[in-house]
Amino acid sequence: IIHPEDWPLLERVVREGFEGGASFDLAFRICKADGSVGWMHAIGRPSTNEQGRVTKLFGTAQDITETKTALKQRDEARQQLELAIQSASIGLWDYYPLEHRVRYSGDWKRQLGYEQEELPDTVDVWASRLHPDDAGRTLLYLDEYINKGQPDQYSARFRLRHRDGSYRRIYSEGKAIEFHEGHVSRMLGCHVDITESERIEAALINQQERAQLYLDVAAIMLLGLDCDTTITLINQKGCEVLGVAAKEDVLGKQWLQFIPPEERPEVEE
């Protein structure tokens, strides 16, 4: 019933037991009657006669198949999580405020242009790289979170100085998981680099503002409707034509309500 690949291991253990009097502690696979593979854990030692010669090996064996399966599933889950974190470039941090101690993951440091061994795991590595305009409020918020023992989620946005001198925009989220006398004693969290997403968002906003500016300087009324005639876009000239002061007085409303009742049937057609 011993798995073929584990026979050499057992043969060596038996040989060392009889020839050298060695004890044993090992795990090996077995082939079960249903065709599945199980795991056994065996421990034991040799027994000698009056002349000190090893005459037998004795010990115990325990079925550890469930334990091995659980460990394998845990390792696979951990590998999947690590792969997901690496793929998303999420930097992890583990902070012990009362000890002024912290640990950063490799991805945390790589976000700032460094390899794991190039930056020490100190609080100052983070605090000294905060943008001057963000440092005050960011450090104050963290201090309040720690000393007030807030049980809710910690989240903050700030800029951190990159190795090349530029600043990366970071979204940080974490949670207190251990407490001591009303103070947070341990926090776990992550850093997500949102520099590119914020750049794209700012560019889109800028394009929308420019588009709206072009609409507003047009000398004709421009109007946008969705499929149920709700107004989704209007320029300044359109507001003047409809006799409203601001776009907010029009957007989201039905176009037909601005048409005189006697003319609505013709417009609906």
CSV table of C-alpha atoms in Angstrom, one decimal, residues 12-14 16-18 20-26 42-47 57-58:
chain,number,residue,atom,x,y,z
A,12,ARG,CA,16.3,4.2,3.9
A,13,VAL,CA,14.5,4.7,7.2
A,14,VAL,CA,14.4,1.0,7.9
A,16,GLU,CA,19.2,3.3,9.1
A,17,GLY,CA,17.1,2.0,12.0
A,18,PHE,CA,18.6,-1.5,11.8
A,20,GLY,CA,22.6,2.6,12.8
A,21,GLY,CA,19.9,2.4,15.5
A,22,ALA,CA,18.3,5.6,14.3
A,23,SER,CA,14.9,6.8,15.4
A,24,PHE,CA,12.4,7.9,12.7
A,25,ASP,CA,9.8,10.6,12.2
A,26,LEU,CA,8.4,10.9,8.7
A,42,ALA,CA,5.0,7.6,11.5
A,43,ILE,CA,7.3,8.0,14.5
A,44,GLY,CA,9.3,5.3,16.3
A,45,ARG,CA,12.6,3.9,17.4
A,46,PRO,CA,14.6,0.7,17.2
A,47,SER,CA,14.5,-2.0,19.9
A,57,LEU,CA,11.6,-1.2,14.9
A,58,PHE,CA,8.4,-0.2,16.7
